[in-house]
Coordinates of C-alpha atoms and ligand atoms in Angstrom, one line a residue:
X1 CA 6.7 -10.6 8.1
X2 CA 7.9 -9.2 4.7
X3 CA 9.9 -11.2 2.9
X4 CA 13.7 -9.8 3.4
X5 CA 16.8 -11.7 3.2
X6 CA 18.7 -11.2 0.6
X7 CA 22.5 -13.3 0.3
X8 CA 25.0 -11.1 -1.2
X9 CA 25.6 -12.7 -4.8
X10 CA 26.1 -10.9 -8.3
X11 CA 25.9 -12.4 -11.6
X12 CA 25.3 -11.1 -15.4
X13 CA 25.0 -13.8 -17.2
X14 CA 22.3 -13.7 -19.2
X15 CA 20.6 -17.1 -20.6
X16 CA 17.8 -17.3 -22.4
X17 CA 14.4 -18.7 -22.2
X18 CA 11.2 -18.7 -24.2
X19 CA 7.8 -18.6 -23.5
X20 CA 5.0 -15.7 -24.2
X21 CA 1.8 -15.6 -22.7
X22 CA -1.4 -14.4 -25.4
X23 CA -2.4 -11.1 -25.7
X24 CA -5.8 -9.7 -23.6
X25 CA -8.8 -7.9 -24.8
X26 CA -9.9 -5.3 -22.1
X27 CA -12.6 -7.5 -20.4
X28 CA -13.8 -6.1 -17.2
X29 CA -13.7 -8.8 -14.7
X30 CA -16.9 -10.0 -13.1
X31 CA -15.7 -11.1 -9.7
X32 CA -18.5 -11.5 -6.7
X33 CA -18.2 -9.7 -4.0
X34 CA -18.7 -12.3 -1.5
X35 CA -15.8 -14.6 -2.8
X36 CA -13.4 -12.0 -1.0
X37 CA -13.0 -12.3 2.3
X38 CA -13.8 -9.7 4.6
X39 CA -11.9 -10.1 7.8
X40 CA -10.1 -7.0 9.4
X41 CA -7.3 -8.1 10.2
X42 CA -4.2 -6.3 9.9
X43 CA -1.0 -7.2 8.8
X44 CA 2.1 -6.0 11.3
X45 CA 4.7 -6.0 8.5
X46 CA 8.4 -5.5 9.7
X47 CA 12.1 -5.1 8.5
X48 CA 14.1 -6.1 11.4
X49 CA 17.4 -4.0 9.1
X50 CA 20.0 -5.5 12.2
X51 CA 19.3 -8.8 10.5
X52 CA 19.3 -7.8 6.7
X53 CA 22.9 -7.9 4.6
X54 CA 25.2 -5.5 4.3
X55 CA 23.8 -5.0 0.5
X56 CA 20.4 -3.9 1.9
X57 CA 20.9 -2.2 5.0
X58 CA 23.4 0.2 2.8
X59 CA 20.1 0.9 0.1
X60 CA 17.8 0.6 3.2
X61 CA 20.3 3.8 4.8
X62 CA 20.3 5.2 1.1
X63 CA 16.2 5.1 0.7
X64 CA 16.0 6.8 4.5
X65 CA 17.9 9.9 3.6
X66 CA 16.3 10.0 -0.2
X67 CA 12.2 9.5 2.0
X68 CA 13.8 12.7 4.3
X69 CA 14.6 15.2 1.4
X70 CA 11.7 14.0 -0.4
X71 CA 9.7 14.7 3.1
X72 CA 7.9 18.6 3.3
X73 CA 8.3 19.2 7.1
X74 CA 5.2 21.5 6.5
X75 CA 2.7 20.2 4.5
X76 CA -0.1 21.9 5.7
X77 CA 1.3 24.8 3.2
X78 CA -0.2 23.8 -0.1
X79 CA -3.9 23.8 0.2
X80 CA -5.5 26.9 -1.3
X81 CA -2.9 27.7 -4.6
X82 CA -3.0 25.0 -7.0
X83 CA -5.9 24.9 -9.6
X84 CA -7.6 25.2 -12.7
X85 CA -10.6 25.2 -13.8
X86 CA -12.5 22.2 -13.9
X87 CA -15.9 21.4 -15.5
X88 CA -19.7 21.1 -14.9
X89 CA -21.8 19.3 -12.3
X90 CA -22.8 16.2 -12.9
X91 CA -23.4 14.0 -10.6
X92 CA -24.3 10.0 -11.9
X93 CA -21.8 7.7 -13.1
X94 CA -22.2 6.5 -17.2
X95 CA -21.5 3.0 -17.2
X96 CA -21.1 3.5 -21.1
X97 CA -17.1 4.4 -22.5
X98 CA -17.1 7.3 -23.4
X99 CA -16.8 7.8 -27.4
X100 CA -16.9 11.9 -28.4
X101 CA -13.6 13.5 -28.8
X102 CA -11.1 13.6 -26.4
X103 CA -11.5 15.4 -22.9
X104 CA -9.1 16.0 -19.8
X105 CA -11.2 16.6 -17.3
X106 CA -8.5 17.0 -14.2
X107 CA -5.2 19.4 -13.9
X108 CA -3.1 16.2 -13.9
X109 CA -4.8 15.2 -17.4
X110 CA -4.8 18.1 -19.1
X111 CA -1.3 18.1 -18.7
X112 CA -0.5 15.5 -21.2
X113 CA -3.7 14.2 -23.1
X114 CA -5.6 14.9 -26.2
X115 CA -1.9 15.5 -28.2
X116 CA -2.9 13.3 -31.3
X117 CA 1.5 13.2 -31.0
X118 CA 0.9 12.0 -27.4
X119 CA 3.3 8.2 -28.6
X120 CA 6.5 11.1 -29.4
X121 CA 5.6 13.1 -26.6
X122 CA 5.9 9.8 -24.4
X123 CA 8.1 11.9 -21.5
X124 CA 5.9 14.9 -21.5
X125 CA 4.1 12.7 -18.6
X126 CA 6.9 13.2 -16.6
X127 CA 6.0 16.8 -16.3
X128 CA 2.7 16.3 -15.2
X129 CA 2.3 14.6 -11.5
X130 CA 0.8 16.6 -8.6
X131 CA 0.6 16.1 -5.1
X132 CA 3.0 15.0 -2.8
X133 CA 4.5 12.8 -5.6
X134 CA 5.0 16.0 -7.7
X135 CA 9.0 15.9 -8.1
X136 CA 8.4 12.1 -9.9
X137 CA 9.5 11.9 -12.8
X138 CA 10.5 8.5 -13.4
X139 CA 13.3 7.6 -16.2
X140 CA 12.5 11.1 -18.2
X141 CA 16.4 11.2 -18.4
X142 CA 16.8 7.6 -19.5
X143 CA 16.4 5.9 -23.2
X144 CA 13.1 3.9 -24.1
X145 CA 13.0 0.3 -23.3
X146 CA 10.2 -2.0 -25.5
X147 CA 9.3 -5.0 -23.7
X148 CA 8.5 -7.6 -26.6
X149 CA 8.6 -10.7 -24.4
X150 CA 5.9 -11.5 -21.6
X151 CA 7.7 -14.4 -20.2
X152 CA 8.9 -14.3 -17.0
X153 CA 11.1 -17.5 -16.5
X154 CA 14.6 -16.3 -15.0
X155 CA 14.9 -14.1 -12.2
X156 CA 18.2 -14.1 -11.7
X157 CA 19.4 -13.3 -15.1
X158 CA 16.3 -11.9 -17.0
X159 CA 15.7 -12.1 -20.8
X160 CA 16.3 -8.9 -22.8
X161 CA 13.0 -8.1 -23.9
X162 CA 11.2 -8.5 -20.7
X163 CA 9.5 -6.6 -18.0
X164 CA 12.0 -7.6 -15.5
X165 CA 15.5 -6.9 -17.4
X166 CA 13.8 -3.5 -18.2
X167 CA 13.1 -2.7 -14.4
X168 CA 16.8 -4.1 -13.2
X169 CA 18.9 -1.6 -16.0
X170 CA 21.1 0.6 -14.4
X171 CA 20.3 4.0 -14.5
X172 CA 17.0 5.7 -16.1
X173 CA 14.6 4.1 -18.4
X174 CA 11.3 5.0 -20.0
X175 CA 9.9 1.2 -20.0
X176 CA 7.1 0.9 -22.7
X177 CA 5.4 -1.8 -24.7
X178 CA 5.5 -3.5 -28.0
X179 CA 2.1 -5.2 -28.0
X180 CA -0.5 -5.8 -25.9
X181 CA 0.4 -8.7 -23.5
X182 CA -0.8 -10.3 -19.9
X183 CA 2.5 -10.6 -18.0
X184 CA 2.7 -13.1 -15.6
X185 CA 5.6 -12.7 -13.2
X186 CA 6.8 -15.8 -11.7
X187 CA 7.6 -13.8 -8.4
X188 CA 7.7 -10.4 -7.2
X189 CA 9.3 -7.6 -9.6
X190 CA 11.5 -6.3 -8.2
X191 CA 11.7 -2.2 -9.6
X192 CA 14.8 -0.5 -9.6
X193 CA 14.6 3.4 -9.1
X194 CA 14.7 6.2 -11.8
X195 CA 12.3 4.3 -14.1
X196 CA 9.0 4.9 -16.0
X197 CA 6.2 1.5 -16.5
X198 CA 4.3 3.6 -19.8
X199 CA 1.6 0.9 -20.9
X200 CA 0.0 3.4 -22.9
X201 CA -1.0 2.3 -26.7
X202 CA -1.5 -1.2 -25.2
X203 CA -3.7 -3.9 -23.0
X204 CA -0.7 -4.7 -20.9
X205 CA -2.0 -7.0 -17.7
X206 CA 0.3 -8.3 -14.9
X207 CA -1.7 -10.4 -13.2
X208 CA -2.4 -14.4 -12.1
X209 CA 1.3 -14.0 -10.5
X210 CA 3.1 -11.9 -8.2
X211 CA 2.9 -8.2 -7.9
X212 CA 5.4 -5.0 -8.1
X213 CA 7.8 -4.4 -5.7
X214 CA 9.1 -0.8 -4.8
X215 CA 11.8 -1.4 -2.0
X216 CA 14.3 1.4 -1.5
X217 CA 14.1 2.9 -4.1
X218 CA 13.0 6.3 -5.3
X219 CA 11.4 8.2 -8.5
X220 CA 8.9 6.0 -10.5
X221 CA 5.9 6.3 -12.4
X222 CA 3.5 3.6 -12.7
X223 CA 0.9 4.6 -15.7
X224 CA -1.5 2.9 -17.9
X225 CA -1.1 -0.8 -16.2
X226 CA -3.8 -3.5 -15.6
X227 CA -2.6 -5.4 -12.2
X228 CA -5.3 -7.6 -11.0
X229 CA -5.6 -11.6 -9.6
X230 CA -2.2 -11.1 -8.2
X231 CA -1.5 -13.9 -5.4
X232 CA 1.5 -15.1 -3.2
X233 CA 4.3 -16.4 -4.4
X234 CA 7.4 -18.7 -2.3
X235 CA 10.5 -16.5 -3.6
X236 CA 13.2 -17.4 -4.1
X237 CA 16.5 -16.0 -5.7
X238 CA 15.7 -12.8 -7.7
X239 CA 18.0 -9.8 -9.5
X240 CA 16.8 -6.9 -7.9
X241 CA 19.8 -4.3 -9.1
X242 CA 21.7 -4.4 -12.3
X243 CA 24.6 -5.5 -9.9
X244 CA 22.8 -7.6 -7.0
X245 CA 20.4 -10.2 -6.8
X246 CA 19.5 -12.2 -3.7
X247 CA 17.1 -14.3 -1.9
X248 CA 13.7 -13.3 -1.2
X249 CA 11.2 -15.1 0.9
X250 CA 7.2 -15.7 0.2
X251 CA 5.7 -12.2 -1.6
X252 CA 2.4 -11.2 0.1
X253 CA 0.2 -11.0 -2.8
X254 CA 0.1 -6.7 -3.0
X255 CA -0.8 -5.3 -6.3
X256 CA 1.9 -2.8 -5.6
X257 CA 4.2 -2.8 -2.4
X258 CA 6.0 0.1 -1.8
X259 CA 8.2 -0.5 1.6
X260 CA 10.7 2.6 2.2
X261 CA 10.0 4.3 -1.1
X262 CA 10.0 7.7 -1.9
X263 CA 9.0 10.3 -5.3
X264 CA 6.5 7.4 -6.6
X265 CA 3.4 8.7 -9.0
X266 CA 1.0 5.3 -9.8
X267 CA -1.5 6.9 -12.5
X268 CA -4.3 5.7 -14.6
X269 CA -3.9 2.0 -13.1
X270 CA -7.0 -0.3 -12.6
X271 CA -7.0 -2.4 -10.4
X272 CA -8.5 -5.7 -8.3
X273 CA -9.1 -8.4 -7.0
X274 CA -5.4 -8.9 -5.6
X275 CA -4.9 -11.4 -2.2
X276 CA -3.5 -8.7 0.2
X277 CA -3.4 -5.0 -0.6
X278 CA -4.2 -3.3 -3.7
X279 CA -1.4 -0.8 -2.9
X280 CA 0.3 -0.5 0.1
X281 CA 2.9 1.8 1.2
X282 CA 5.1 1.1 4.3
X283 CA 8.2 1.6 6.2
X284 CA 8.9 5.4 5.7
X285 CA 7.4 5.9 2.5
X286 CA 7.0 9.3 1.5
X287 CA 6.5 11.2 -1.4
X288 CA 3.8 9.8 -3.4
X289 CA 1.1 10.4 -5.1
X290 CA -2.0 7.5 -6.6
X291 CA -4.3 9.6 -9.0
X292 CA -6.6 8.9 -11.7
X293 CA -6.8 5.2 -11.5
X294 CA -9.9 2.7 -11.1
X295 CA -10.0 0.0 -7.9
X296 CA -12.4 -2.2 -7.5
X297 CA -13.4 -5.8 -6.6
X298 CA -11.3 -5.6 -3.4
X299 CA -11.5 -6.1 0.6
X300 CA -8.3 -4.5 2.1
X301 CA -7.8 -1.9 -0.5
X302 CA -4.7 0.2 0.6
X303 CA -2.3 0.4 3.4
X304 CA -0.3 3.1 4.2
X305 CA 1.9 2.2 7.5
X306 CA 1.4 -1.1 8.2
X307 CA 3.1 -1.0 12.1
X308 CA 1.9 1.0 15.3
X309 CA 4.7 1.3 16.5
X310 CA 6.9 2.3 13.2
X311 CA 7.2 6.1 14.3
X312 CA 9.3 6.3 11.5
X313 CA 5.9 6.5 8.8
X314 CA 5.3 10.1 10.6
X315 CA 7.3 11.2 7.5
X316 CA 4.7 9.5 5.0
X317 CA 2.9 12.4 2.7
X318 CA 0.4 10.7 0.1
X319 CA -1.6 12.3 -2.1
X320 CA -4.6 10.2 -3.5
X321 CA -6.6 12.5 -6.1
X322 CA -9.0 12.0 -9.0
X323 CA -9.1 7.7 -8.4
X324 CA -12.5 6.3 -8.5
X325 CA -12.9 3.5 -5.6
X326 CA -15.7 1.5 -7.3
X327 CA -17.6 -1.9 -7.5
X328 CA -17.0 -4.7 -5.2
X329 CA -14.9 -2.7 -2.1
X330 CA -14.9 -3.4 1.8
X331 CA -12.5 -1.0 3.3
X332 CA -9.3 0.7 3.4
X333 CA -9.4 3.2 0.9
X334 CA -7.3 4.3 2.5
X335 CA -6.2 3.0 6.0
X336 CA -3.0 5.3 7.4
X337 CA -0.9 5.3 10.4
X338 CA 0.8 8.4 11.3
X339 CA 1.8 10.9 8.3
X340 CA 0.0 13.2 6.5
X341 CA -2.6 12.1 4.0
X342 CA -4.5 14.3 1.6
X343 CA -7.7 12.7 0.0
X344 CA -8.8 15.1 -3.0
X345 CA -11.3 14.6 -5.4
X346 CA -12.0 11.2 -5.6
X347 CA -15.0 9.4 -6.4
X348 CA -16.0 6.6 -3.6
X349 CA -19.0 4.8 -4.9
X350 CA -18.8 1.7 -3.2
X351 CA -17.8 0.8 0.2
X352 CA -19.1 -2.4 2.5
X353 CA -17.4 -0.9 5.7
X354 CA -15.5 1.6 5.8
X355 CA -14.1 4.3 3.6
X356 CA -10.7 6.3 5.1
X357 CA -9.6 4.8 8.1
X358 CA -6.6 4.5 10.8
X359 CA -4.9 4.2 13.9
X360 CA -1.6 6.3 15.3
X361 CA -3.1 9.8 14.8
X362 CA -2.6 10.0 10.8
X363 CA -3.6 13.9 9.3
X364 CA -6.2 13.1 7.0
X365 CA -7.5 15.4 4.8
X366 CA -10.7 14.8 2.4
X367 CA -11.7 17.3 0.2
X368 CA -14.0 18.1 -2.5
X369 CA -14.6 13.7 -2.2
X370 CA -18.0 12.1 -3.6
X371 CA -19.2 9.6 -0.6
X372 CA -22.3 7.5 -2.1
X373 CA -22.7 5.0 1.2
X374 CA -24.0 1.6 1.2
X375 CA -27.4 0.9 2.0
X376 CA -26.1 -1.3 4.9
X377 CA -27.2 1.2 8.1
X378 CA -24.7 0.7 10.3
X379 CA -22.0 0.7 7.3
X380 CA -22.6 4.9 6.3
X381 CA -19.9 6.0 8.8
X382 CA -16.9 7.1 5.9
X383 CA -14.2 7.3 8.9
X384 CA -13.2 4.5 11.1
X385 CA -10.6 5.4 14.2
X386 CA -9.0 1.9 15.1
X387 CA -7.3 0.6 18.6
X388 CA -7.8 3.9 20.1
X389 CA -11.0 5.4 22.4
X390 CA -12.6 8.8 21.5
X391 CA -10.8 10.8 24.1
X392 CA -7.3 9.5 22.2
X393 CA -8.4 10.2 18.9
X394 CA -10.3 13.2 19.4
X395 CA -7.2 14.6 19.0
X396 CA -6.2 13.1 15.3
X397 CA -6.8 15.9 12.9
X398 CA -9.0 14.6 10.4
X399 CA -10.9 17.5 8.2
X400 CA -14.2 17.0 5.6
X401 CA -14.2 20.1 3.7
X402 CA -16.4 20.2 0.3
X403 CA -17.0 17.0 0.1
X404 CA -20.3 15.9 -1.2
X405 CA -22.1 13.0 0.9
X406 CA -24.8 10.6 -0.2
X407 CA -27.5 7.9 0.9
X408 CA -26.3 8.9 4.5
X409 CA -22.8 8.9 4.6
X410 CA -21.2 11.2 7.6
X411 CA -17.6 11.6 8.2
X412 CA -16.5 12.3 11.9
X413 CA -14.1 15.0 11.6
X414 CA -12.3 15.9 14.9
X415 CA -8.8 17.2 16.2
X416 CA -6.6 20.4 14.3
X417 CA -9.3 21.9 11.1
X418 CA -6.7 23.8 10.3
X419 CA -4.3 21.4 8.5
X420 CA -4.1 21.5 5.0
X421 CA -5.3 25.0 5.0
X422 CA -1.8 27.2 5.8
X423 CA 0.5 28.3 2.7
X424 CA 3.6 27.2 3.5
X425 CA 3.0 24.0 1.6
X426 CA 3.6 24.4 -1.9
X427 CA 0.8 24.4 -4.2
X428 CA 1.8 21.6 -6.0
X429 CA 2.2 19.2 -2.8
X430 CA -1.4 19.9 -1.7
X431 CA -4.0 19.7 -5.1
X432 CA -6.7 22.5 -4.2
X433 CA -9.6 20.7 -4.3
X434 CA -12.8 21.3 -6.7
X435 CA -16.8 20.7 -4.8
X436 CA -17.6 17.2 -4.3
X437 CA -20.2 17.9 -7.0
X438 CA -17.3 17.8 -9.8
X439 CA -15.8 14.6 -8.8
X440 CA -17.7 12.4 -11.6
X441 CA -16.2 14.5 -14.4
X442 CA -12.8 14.8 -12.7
X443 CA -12.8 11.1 -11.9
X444 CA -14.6 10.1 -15.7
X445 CA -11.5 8.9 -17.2
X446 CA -10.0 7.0 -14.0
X447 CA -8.2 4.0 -15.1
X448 CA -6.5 2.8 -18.0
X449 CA -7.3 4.8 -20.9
X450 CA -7.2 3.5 -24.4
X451 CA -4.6 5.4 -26.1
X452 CA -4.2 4.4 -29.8
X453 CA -0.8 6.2 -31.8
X454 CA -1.5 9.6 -34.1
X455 CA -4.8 9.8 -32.4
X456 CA -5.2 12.1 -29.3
X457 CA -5.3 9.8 -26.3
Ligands
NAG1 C1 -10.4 -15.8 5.4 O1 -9.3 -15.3 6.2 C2 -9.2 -16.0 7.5 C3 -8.2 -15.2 8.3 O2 -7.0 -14.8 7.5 C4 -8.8 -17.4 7.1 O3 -8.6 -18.1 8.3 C5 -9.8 -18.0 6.3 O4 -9.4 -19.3 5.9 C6 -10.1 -17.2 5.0 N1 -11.2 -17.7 4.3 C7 -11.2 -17.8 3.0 C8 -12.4 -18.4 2.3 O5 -10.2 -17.5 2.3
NAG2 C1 -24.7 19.8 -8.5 O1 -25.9 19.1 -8.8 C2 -26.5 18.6 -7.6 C3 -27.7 17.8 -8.0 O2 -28.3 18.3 -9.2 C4 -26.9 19.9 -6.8 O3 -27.6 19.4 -5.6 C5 -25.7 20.6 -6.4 O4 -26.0 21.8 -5.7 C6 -24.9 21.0 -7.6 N1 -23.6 21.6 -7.3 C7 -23.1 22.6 -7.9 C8 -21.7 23.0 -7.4 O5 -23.6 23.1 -8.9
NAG3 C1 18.4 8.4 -10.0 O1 18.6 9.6 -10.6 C2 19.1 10.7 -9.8 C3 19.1 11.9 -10.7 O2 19.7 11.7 -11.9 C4 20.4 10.3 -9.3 O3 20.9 11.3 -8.5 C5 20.3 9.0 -8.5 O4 21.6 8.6 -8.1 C6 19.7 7.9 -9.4 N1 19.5 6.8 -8.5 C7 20.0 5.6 -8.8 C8 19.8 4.5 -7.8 O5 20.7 5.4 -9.8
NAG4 C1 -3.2 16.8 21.4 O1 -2.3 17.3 20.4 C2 -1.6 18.4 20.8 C3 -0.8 18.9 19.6 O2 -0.3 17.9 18.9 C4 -0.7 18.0 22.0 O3 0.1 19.1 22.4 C5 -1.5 17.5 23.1 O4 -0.7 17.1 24.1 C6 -2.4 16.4 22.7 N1 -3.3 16.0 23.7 C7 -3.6 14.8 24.0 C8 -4.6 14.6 25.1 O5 -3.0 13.8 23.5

């Protein structure tokens, strides 16, 4: 169950505490794969809203009508418009950083990197998100916030300075960072909407706590964040509005959790090694688009629809593009119930099971994907229908189209080949996909990148 009951109590009081956690290098963890466990299990989350307050079934009704405008009742229109030119073939990974000067390889980057200015510029990212999460564009209209402080030590009535009184301001803010930091949040965070997370210019780590919460709320841009080691946490009372906090039972122990959100962009994120999901997405979330970020070190990777019989996730529209799904994965990248979910250009170079799964005839569209499968035989299989026999989901429309497979991995298309393909979509909802071939360039900068101010990032 999710955690969900919130008592209806408001103060602003604000008291404050101290307490910083050091500063981080950029290590890259070294976490062995078998010290995750690899069950498939799957979580039936639920929101039972008769039981919920007044406060949250009035922003539970508000998020419904925000995921139905933000929902394209025809998104097999955008396929074939959107592009620009991308690249050379290339086709290993470099496990060295790369050091020449600076290179956007994908639409979405060359939107905003390689301006030497790119620290002024900050909100020029705002312009840039494609996909199904295209209309993000976080607190653009806000002022900057500078978290200084990476304690995390009252939830109720946060300390100016930190990572959650930033999140819980009312009304728009571009939330960025004064030094590099490892954040480590006593519970869930609990985002408000209209809001930018900009870690750029810094090593900024939540992690060895809980993770981010996205719960009716709408427009918000994730970039540049480390979120890794996150675990379960019992609740508790916690300030989730500028006006409202309330109770909230245990957290799951998701990276992010988005549950009824909708106009989210996560970018340039890396992430692993979390105790559920890296991201999930849930309860009518719609609108959202994961691109250029790095997972790895992970079983159940990300969830999007988490109930077979939440009919109300046929609105879900998810764009993942340009991520690279790396070292140290089992499955679910991603597994998707219902909506419509377009896979484009990313770089799958690890799996132990699975790749793109699901269950309640999802749309799933992969294009212009790298699939290097596991030298495990019986493991080369990229798709993986689940609770449902072949004459059921026969019938889901799941399409391969340029993507490039390797060491034996197949993907089992089947139902509608069509979807994806019409132009009533808008070209910005559906990414038009490069060949598989091009997905190590597009995908060469996936993660957090390391900006540094008046040089081009
Ligand atoms: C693995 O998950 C199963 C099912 O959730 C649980 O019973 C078991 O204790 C877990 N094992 C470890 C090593 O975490
Ligand atoms: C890319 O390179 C690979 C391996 O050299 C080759 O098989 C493939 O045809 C090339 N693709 C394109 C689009 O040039
Ligand atoms: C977010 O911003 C939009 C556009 O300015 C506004 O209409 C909406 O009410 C804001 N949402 C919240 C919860 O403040
Ligand atoms: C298959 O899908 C089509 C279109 O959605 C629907 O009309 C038809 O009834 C479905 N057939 C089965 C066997 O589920």
């Amino acid at each position: 169950m999710i955690p969900f009951r919130a008592l209806f109590l408001c103060s602003l009081l604000f008291v404050v505490v101290y307490s910083d956690a050091p500063p981080d290098g950029d290590k890259t963890p070294d976490v062995e794969v078998d010290k995750i466990n690899v069950t498939d299990t799957d979580t039936d989350k639920g929101i039972d809203v008769e039981k919920a307050d007044e406060y949250w079934q009035k922003r539970a009704a508000e998020a419904q009508k925000a995921a139905q405008k933000a929902f394209n009742p025809d998104p097999d229109s955008v396929a074939d418009n959107f592009n620009a030119a991308v690249g050379h073939n290339n086709s290993r990974r470099s496990l060295r950083r790369y050091r020449g000067p600076c290179l956007a390889t994908n639409p979405i980057d060359r939107c905003w990197r390689c301006d030497p200015n790119w620290d002024k510029n900050r909100k020029k990212l705002a312009e840039c998100p494609l996909g199904f999460g295209h209309q993000t564009i976080g607190g653009k209209r806000g002022p900057i916030y500078v978290v200084t402080d990476a304690s995390d030590e009252n939830l109720v009535d946060p300390k100016p300075g930190t990572l959650r009184h930033a999140v819980v301001q009312n009304g728009p803010r571009w939330i960025i960072f004064g030094r590099s930091m490892i954040i480590r949040l006593s519970q869930e965070l609990i985002i408000s909407s209209n809001k930018t997370i900009d870690a750029r210019g810094f090593n900024v780590h939540i992690a060895f706590g809980a993770g981010l919460t996205l719960q009716f709320v709408h427009n918000i841009i994730i970039h540049g964040l480390h979120i890794h080691d996150i675990i379960s946490k019992s609740g508790g009372m916690i300030r989730d509005a500028f006006d409202h906090y309330g109770f909230r039972t245990q957290s799951d122990g998701d990276g992010i959790s988005i549950f009824g959100g909708s106009h989210i962009w996560i970018d340039h994120v890396s992430m692993y090694n979390c105790q559920d999901g890296l991201i999930d997405a849930i309860m009518g979330s719609t609108a959202i688009t994961i691109s250029n970020s790095h997972f790895t070190h992970h079983n159940e990777v990300m969830l999007f629809g988490a109930s077979d019989s939440y009919k109300e996730d046929s609105i879900m529209q998810i764009t993942l593009a340009f991520n690279h799904f790396g070292r140290g994965l089992v499955q679910r990248m991603p597994r998707c119930r219902f909506g419509f979910f377009h896979v484009v250009n990313n770089d799958y170079t690890h799996w132990l099971m699975y790749a793109i799964g699901g269950s309640q005839h999802p749309t799933i569209v992969s294009q212009g994907n790298r699939f290097i499968a596991p030298p495990n035989p019986s493991a080369k299989q990229i798709t993986k229908r689940e609770y449902a026999d072949e004459s059921e989901w026969k019938n889901w429309s799941w399409r391969s189209e340029g993507d490039l497979m390797i060491n034996g991995a197949y993907f089992v298309p089947a139902g509608d080949q069509t979807k994806g393909k019409k132009s009533d979509f808008s070209r910005y909802d559906m990414i038009k996909f490069k060949p598989g071939a091009y997905v190590k360039r597009l995908t060469r900068f996936a993660g957090t990148l390391e900006c540094q101010v008046g040089k081009p990032c």
